[in-house]
C-alpha cells in the first residue's frame, strides 16, 4: 500500500487534523539553537550521538547502550523488520492498527499474522494463541493508532511474561506522552526483566519535530547493539539531533498536555450531545463515528478545508480519526460539523 498524504498538494490554508501532528511550532529559543547548525551544514552529522543517547537513557533510567536513534520511529520499525524478518519467519500484529508494521513485515518477505481486535483493542489472548515456532516478532501499538485506546502496564507485562524470550516484542509508544496514565517514564524494570522488548518513541508528536524526522528505540543491549550496527550511520541529520537534545533538555510542556485534555473534553461533549459513538482517547486524536453519514461529513469538511482521517484505510468504515488541533481549529471543526448535520 502506497502512503498518500491526506492533504491536497499546494493547499496552505488547510486545517490539518488528519496526521496527529502537534499544532504548535517549536519555540523561538529552539529555532535560534537550530540556526547554529547552519554553520556546519557541509559536515556529516555525528553517527552515534552519545549526548542524545545519554539524555534519552536518563529519561528512562537506562544506559546509552539501551538506545538506538533513527530518522523517526518509522526508521526503527524498518530496521527491526529488515534485520529480523525474512521468508522463514512471521510477525504478529493487530489487524486494524498502524499500517507500517504489516507493510514492512511483508516487504521483508515475512508472514504477517493479523489478529482481529476485541472492543477496538489488541486481542492479546489471541496473539498468544497465534505464536508458533516461526514467530520472530510481535508488534503492539500502545496507545493504539487509530483508536487511541491504551493497554495497561499490568496487562502488557503479563502478556510479555507469557512470550518466549527469543521473540522480539515491539511496543510502539509514539503517543504515550499524551496518556494520562504515563506518570513514570522509567522503563528500567521492564527492559531489565525483558531484554527482548524494544520500545519505540518519537519526537514527531508531543515534541513538535515531525518534519525533522527523529525518534528512537530502547531495549535490551543485545538487540540495540544489533540495530545500531545495522542502521545507516548518517540517517539522522544534524539539525534533528540538535533539536532532539534541546527539547529533552527542556521541561515537559505541561500546558500543552492540559490543553489537549481540555480540548478532548470539548470534543466528547459535542459527540455526546449528538450521540456519536467514540472511544476514550489516551492520545492527541479521537476515534469517532458519525454513523452512516461519516463519509459524507468528512467530504463536506474537506470542502471547507478541514481535513480529518477517514478510517476506512485502517479497515474501519464509518469511523474517522480526528487529531486534536489548537482550540481555534477544534472549534472550527465542531462548528462546521454542526452546520453540516443540521443541513442533512
Ligand atoms: C503508531 C505510530 N508509530 C510510529 C509512527 C512514526 O512516527 P515518526 O514520525 O517518528 O516516524 C507513527 C506516525 O504517525 C505512528 O502513528
Short mmCIF file of C-alpha atoms and ligand atoms in Angstrom, two decimals:
data_model
loop_
_atom_site.label_atom_id
_atom_site.label_comp_id
_atom_site.label_asym_id
_atom_site.label_seq_id
_atom_site.Cartn_x
_atom_site.Cartn_y
_atom_site.Cartn_z
CA UNK A 1 0.00 0.00 0.00
CA UNK A 2 1.47 3.31 -1.06
CA UNK A 3 1.09 6.05 1.54
CA UNK A 4 -0.69 9.15 0.32
CA UNK A 5 -0.84 12.40 2.23
CA UNK A 6 -4.43 13.32 3.12
CA UNK A 7 -3.67 16.95 2.36
CA UNK A 8 -4.09 18.26 -1.19
CA UNK A 9 -0.92 19.42 -2.89
CA UNK A 10 -0.31 23.16 -2.85
CA UNK A 11 -3.02 23.97 -0.29
CA UNK A 12 -1.63 26.07 2.52
CA UNK A 13 -4.71 27.10 4.41
CA UNK A 14 -5.89 23.69 5.45
CA UNK A 15 -6.89 22.77 8.98
CA UNK A 16 -4.65 19.71 9.31
CA UNK A 17 -6.42 17.32 11.64
CA UNK A 18 -5.52 14.09 9.84
CA UNK A 19 -1.92 13.28 10.77
CA UNK A 20 -1.70 13.65 14.55
CA UNK A 21 0.83 16.45 14.42
CA UNK A 22 1.36 18.96 17.20
CA UNK A 23 -0.41 22.16 16.07
CA UNK A 24 2.33 24.34 17.57
CA UNK A 25 5.72 25.04 16.08
CA UNK A 26 8.91 24.96 18.14
CA UNK A 27 9.79 27.95 20.34
CA UNK A 28 11.90 30.90 19.09
CA UNK A 29 14.60 29.87 21.54
CA UNK A 30 14.75 26.44 19.93
CA UNK A 31 14.77 27.93 16.44
CA UNK A 32 17.76 30.01 17.47
CA UNK A 33 19.53 26.90 18.75
CA UNK A 34 18.93 25.17 15.44
CA UNK A 35 20.25 28.06 13.37
CA UNK A 36 23.72 27.41 14.78
CA UNK A 37 23.69 24.16 12.81
CA UNK A 38 23.64 26.12 9.58
CA UNK A 39 27.31 26.96 10.19
CA UNK A 40 28.14 23.28 9.77
CA UNK A 41 25.79 22.04 7.07
CA UNK A 42 28.82 20.96 4.99
CA UNK A 43 29.75 18.35 7.61
CA UNK A 44 28.22 14.91 8.21
CA UNK A 45 26.19 14.56 11.40
CA UNK A 46 27.51 12.64 14.42
CA UNK A 47 26.88 8.96 13.58
CA UNK A 48 26.21 7.77 17.14
CA UNK A 49 25.20 10.85 19.08
CA UNK A 50 26.23 9.86 22.58
CA UNK A 51 24.92 13.10 24.14
CA UNK A 52 21.43 12.45 22.80
CA UNK A 53 21.62 8.82 23.80
CA UNK A 54 22.59 9.87 27.32
CA UNK A 55 19.63 12.23 27.57
CA UNK A 56 17.25 9.54 26.33
CA UNK A 57 18.81 6.95 28.66
CA UNK A 58 18.48 9.35 31.60
CA UNK A 59 14.80 9.96 30.86
CA UNK A 60 14.07 6.23 31.03
CA UNK A 61 16.65 5.32 33.72
CA UNK A 62 18.63 3.19 31.28
CA UNK A 63 22.14 3.24 29.78
CA UNK A 64 23.14 4.72 26.38
CA UNK A 65 23.73 1.08 25.30
CA UNK A 66 19.96 0.63 25.53
CA UNK A 67 19.28 3.32 22.92
CA UNK A 68 19.12 3.37 19.12
CA UNK A 69 18.31 6.63 17.34
CA UNK A 70 16.53 6.73 14.00
CA UNK A 71 15.02 9.02 11.38
CA UNK A 72 11.67 8.85 13.13
CA UNK A 73 10.28 5.83 14.96
CA UNK A 74 9.47 4.76 11.44
CA UNK A 75 13.12 4.04 10.68
CA UNK A 76 13.38 1.85 13.78
CA UNK A 77 10.37 -0.18 12.58
CA UNK A 78 12.17 -0.63 9.23
CA UNK A 79 15.40 -1.65 10.95
CA UNK A 80 13.56 -4.22 13.08
CA UNK A 81 11.74 -5.67 10.09
CA UNK A 82 14.73 -5.88 7.75
CA UNK A 83 17.15 -7.10 10.40
CA UNK A 84 14.98 -9.87 11.84
CA UNK A 85 12.15 -10.75 9.47
CA UNK A 86 12.56 -13.00 6.44
CA UNK A 87 10.67 -15.57 4.39
CA UNK A 88 11.31 -18.24 7.06
CA UNK A 89 9.53 -16.49 9.94
CA UNK A 90 6.48 -14.48 10.91
CA UNK A 91 5.33 -11.47 12.91
CA UNK A 92 2.07 -10.92 14.78
CA UNK A 93 0.20 -7.62 14.54
CA UNK A 94 -3.24 -6.29 15.38
CA UNK A 95 -5.36 -6.23 12.23
CA UNK A 96 -6.50 -2.59 12.13
CA UNK A 97 -3.58 -0.84 13.76
CA UNK A 98 -0.83 1.45 12.36
CA UNK A 99 -0.21 0.11 8.84
CA UNK A 100 3.60 0.29 8.77
CA UNK A 101 4.20 -2.89 10.82
CA UNK A 102 2.24 -5.01 8.36
CA UNK A 103 3.71 -3.25 5.35
CA UNK A 104 7.33 -3.61 6.46
CA UNK A 105 6.97 -7.23 7.55
CA UNK A 106 5.64 -8.01 4.07
CA UNK A 107 8.40 -6.01 2.39
CA UNK A 108 10.91 -8.06 4.40
CA UNK A 109 9.17 -11.19 2.94
CA UNK A 110 7.88 -12.37 6.32
CA UNK A 111 4.46 -13.78 7.01
CA UNK A 112 2.22 -11.35 8.87
CA UNK A 113 -0.39 -12.82 11.23
CA UNK A 114 -3.13 -10.25 11.62
CA UNK A 115 -5.24 -10.59 14.76
CA UNK A 116 -8.73 -9.12 14.86
CA UNK A 117 -9.24 -6.57 17.67
CA UNK A 118 -11.59 -7.11 20.56
CA UNK A 119 -13.58 -4.00 21.57
CA UNK A 120 -11.18 -1.90 19.45
CA UNK A 121 -8.19 -3.13 21.46
CA UNK A 122 -5.40 -5.57 20.65
CA UNK A 123 -6.62 -9.07 21.47
CA UNK A 124 -3.54 -10.23 23.37
CA UNK A 125 -5.00 -13.64 24.23
CA UNK A 126 -5.36 -14.34 20.52
CA UNK A 127 -1.80 -13.06 19.96
CA UNK A 128 -0.58 -15.75 22.38
CA UNK A 129 -2.62 -18.46 20.66
CA UNK A 130 -1.09 -17.49 17.31
CA UNK A 131 2.54 -17.70 18.41
CA UNK A 132 4.27 -20.64 16.72
CA UNK A 133 7.82 -21.86 16.26
CA UNK A 134 8.32 -19.41 13.38
CA UNK A 135 7.22 -16.29 15.27
CA UNK A 136 10.06 -13.78 15.46
CA UNK A 137 8.36 -10.52 16.31
CA UNK A 138 5.19 -9.11 17.89
CA UNK A 139 4.06 -5.51 17.40
CA UNK A 140 1.90 -3.73 19.97
CA UNK A 141 0.81 -0.17 19.34
CA UNK A 142 0.16 1.38 22.75
CA UNK A 143 -1.67 3.72 22.81
CA UNK A 144 -3.14 2.43 19.61
CA UNK A 145 -3.37 4.32 16.34
CA UNK A 146 -6.14 4.88 15.13
CA UNK A 147 -8.36 4.01 18.12
CA UNK A 148 -6.49 5.94 20.85
CA UNK A 149 -7.12 3.08 23.29
CA UNK A 150 -4.47 2.05 25.79
CA UNK A 151 -3.50 -1.28 27.33
CA UNK A 152 -2.47 -1.04 30.98
CA UNK A 153 1.10 -1.57 32.11
CA UNK A 154 -0.02 -4.63 34.08
CA UNK A 155 -1.71 -6.23 31.06
CA UNK A 156 1.36 -5.57 28.91
CA UNK A 157 3.71 -7.09 31.47
CA UNK A 158 1.52 -10.11 31.99
CA UNK A 159 1.43 -10.60 28.21
CA UNK A 160 5.20 -10.28 27.80
CA UNK A 161 5.85 -12.77 30.59
CA UNK A 162 3.94 -15.39 28.59
CA UNK A 163 6.03 -14.92 25.45
CA UNK A 164 9.28 -16.76 24.79
CA UNK A 165 12.34 -14.54 25.27
CA UNK A 166 13.63 -15.23 21.75
CA UNK A 167 10.66 -13.38 20.25
CA UNK A 168 11.14 -9.62 19.91
CA UNK A 169 8.25 -7.62 21.30
CA UNK A 170 7.96 -4.14 19.83
CA UNK A 171 5.98 -1.72 21.99
CA UNK A 172 5.25 1.33 19.89
CA UNK A 173 4.71 4.20 22.33
CA UNK A 174 4.57 7.01 19.75
CA UNK A 175 1.62 8.59 21.62
CA UNK A 176 2.42 7.67 25.22
CA UNK A 177 3.37 11.29 26.06
CA UNK A 178 -0.34 12.13 25.89
CA UNK A 179 -1.56 9.26 28.06
CA UNK A 180 -2.88 10.36 31.47
CA UNK A 181 -1.53 7.07 32.85
CA UNK A 182 2.05 7.81 31.75
CA UNK A 183 3.24 9.13 35.09
CA UNK A 184 6.52 7.24 35.27
CA UNK A 185 8.94 7.42 32.35
CA UNK A 186 11.32 4.83 33.75
CA UNK A 187 11.50 1.73 31.62
CA UNK A 188 14.37 0.26 33.63
CA UNK A 189 12.42 -2.56 35.25
CA UNK A 190 10.69 -3.61 32.06
CA UNK A 191 13.82 -3.66 29.89
CA UNK A 192 15.95 -5.36 32.57
CA UNK A 193 13.31 -8.02 33.09
CA UNK A 194 12.52 -8.45 29.40
CA UNK A 195 15.55 -7.62 27.20
CA UNK A 196 13.59 -8.91 24.18
CA UNK A 197 11.37 -5.80 24.35
CA UNK A 198 12.03 -2.78 22.12
CA UNK A 199 10.06 0.36 22.96
CA UNK A 200 9.60 2.97 20.22
CA UNK A 201 9.32 6.69 20.88
CA UNK A 202 9.11 9.66 18.56
CA UNK A 203 9.89 13.37 18.62
CA UNK A 204 7.27 13.92 15.89
CA UNK A 205 4.15 14.30 18.02
CA UNK A 206 4.34 15.76 21.51
CA UNK A 207 7.79 17.26 20.83
CA UNK A 208 6.81 19.10 17.62
CA UNK A 209 9.64 17.84 15.39
CA UNK A 210 7.68 15.88 12.76
CA UNK A 211 9.41 17.41 9.75
CA UNK A 212 12.90 16.81 11.13
CA UNK A 213 12.40 13.02 11.35
CA UNK A 214 13.84 11.80 14.62
CA UNK A 215 12.78 9.05 17.00
CA UNK A 216 14.35 6.22 18.95
CA UNK A 217 14.13 2.71 20.28
CA UNK A 218 15.08 1.49 23.76
CA UNK A 219 15.62 -2.15 24.61
CA UNK A 220 17.96 -4.86 25.78
CA UNK A 221 21.64 -4.27 24.96
CA UNK A 222 21.99 -7.20 22.55
CA UNK A 223 19.15 -6.18 20.23
CA UNK A 224 20.05 -2.50 20.44
CA UNK A 225 23.67 -3.28 19.55
CA UNK A 226 22.50 -5.27 16.53
CA UNK A 227 20.20 -2.46 15.43
CA UNK A 228 22.97 0.13 15.85
CA UNK A 229 25.27 -1.99 13.70
CA UNK A 230 22.55 -2.45 11.11
CA UNK A 231 21.49 1.18 10.77
CA UNK A 232 22.99 3.68 8.39
CA UNK A 233 25.37 5.86 10.47
CA UNK A 234 24.09 9.09 8.88
CA UNK A 235 20.33 8.56 8.63
CA UNK A 236 19.53 11.21 11.25
CA UNK A 237 20.54 14.72 10.23
CA UNK A 238 22.44 17.16 12.46
CA UNK A 239 19.55 19.63 12.83
CA UNK A 240 17.26 16.84 14.04
CA UNK A 241 19.88 15.61 16.53
CA UNK A 242 20.33 19.13 17.93
CA UNK A 243 16.58 19.68 18.14
CA UNK A 244 16.02 16.40 19.96
CA UNK A 245 18.70 17.29 22.51
CA UNK A 246 17.21 20.75 23.04
CA UNK A 247 13.65 19.52 23.58
CA UNK A 248 14.80 16.83 26.00
CA UNK A 249 16.71 19.45 27.99
CA UNK A 250 13.53 21.49 28.48
CA UNK A 251 10.81 20.69 31.00
CA UNK A 252 7.84 18.74 29.68
CA UNK A 253 5.22 21.01 28.13
CA UNK A 254 2.53 20.53 30.79
CA UNK A 255 0.46 23.45 29.47
CA UNK A 256 0.04 21.70 26.11
CA UNK A 257 -0.91 18.50 27.89
CA UNK A 258 -3.61 20.36 29.88
CA UNK A 259 -4.83 21.96 26.67
CA UNK A 260 -5.13 18.56 24.99
CA UNK A 261 -7.16 17.28 27.96
CA UNK A 262 -9.42 20.32 27.81
CA UNK A 263 -9.93 20.09 24.07
CA UNK A 264 -10.57 16.36 24.28
CA UNK A 265 -13.39 17.09 26.75
CA UNK A 266 -14.91 19.65 24.37
CA UNK A 267 -14.97 17.05 21.60
CA UNK A 268 -16.50 14.45 23.94
CA UNK A 269 -19.19 16.92 24.95
CA UNK A 270 -20.02 17.61 21.30
CA UNK A 271 -20.08 13.89 20.43
CA UNK A 272 -22.28 13.09 23.46
CA UNK A 273 -24.70 15.86 22.53
CA UNK A 274 -25.10 14.32 19.08
CA UNK A 275 -24.98 10.68 20.23
CA UNK A 276 -21.88 9.99 18.13
CA UNK A 277 -20.06 6.83 19.13
CA UNK A 278 -16.44 7.47 20.17
CA UNK A 279 -13.69 5.92 22.22
CA UNK A 280 -11.97 7.48 25.24
CA UNK A 281 -8.60 8.57 23.94
CA UNK A 282 -5.19 8.42 25.60
CA UNK A 283 -3.69 10.37 22.70
CA UNK A 284 -3.86 13.61 20.71
CA UNK A 285 -6.57 12.20 18.45
CA UNK A 286 -10.07 10.79 18.82
CA UNK A 287 -11.69 7.86 17.03
CA UNK A 288 -15.35 8.64 16.34
CA UNK A 289 -18.22 7.56 14.14
CA UNK A 290 -20.73 9.94 12.61
CA UNK A 291 -22.81 6.86 11.72
CA UNK A 292 -23.72 6.15 8.13
CA UNK A 293 -23.09 9.83 7.29
CA UNK A 294 -19.41 9.63 8.25
CA UNK A 295 -18.04 9.64 4.70
CA UNK A 296 -20.32 12.45 3.61
CA UNK A 297 -19.46 14.59 6.63
CA UNK A 298 -15.73 14.08 6.03
CA UNK A 299 -16.15 15.13 2.40
CA UNK A 300 -18.09 18.24 3.33
CA UNK A 301 -15.48 19.14 5.95
CA UNK A 302 -12.82 18.72 3.28
CA UNK A 303 -14.66 21.20 1.06
CA UNK A 304 -14.32 23.68 3.93
CA UNK A 305 -10.57 22.98 4.13
CA UNK A 306 -10.83 20.88 7.31
CA UNK A 307 -9.09 17.55 6.82
CA UNK A 308 -9.63 14.57 9.11
CA UNK A 309 -8.54 10.96 8.63
CA UNK A 310 -11.21 8.69 7.33
CA UNK A 311 -10.56 5.30 8.96
CA UNK A 312 -11.59 3.10 6.05
CA UNK A 313 -7.87 2.94 5.25
CA UNK A 314 -7.43 1.13 8.59
CA UNK A 315 -10.39 -1.14 7.81
CA UNK A 316 -12.88 0.76 9.97
CA UNK A 317 -15.67 2.01 7.73
CA UNK A 318 -17.85 4.75 9.23
CA UNK A 319 -15.12 5.87 11.62
CA UNK A 320 -12.91 8.89 11.49
CA UNK A 321 -9.77 9.85 13.41
CA UNK A 322 -9.64 13.49 14.39
CA UNK A 323 -6.36 15.00 15.54
CA UNK A 324 -6.80 17.44 18.39
CA UNK A 325 -5.61 20.73 16.96
CA UNK A 326 -5.38 24.12 18.65
CA UNK A 327 -8.59 25.46 20.27
CA UNK A 328 -9.47 27.56 17.22
CA UNK A 329 -9.11 24.62 14.83
CA UNK A 330 -11.15 22.35 17.09
CA UNK A 331 -13.86 24.98 17.42
CA UNK A 332 -13.98 25.34 13.63
CA UNK A 333 -14.32 21.62 13.15
CA UNK A 334 -17.10 21.36 15.73
CA UNK A 335 -18.98 24.36 14.30
CA UNK A 336 -18.71 23.11 10.70
CA UNK A 337 -19.77 19.58 11.64
CA UNK A 338 -22.76 21.02 13.48
CA UNK A 339 -23.71 23.07 10.42
CA UNK A 340 -23.35 20.02 8.14
CA UNK A 341 -25.51 17.73 10.28
CA UNK A 342 -28.19 20.41 10.68
CA UNK A 343 -28.36 20.62 6.88
CA UNK A 344 -28.72 16.84 6.43
C1 LIG B 1 1.83 4.50 16.00
C2 LIG B 1 2.89 5.20 15.24
N1 LIG B 1 4.15 4.75 15.29
C3 LIG B 1 5.15 5.34 14.63
C4 LIG B 1 4.91 6.46 13.86
C5 LIG B 1 6.05 7.06 13.12
O1 LIG B 1 6.48 8.22 13.74
P1 LIG B 1 7.77 9.00 13.26
O2 LIG B 1 7.30 10.32 12.79
O3 LIG B 1 8.63 9.08 14.48
O4 LIG B 1 8.41 8.21 12.19
C6 LIG B 1 3.63 6.98 13.77
C7 LIG B 1 3.36 8.15 12.94
O5 LIG B 1 2.27 8.61 12.74
C8 LIG B 1 2.58 6.34 14.47
O6 LIG B 1 1.33 6.76 14.40
#
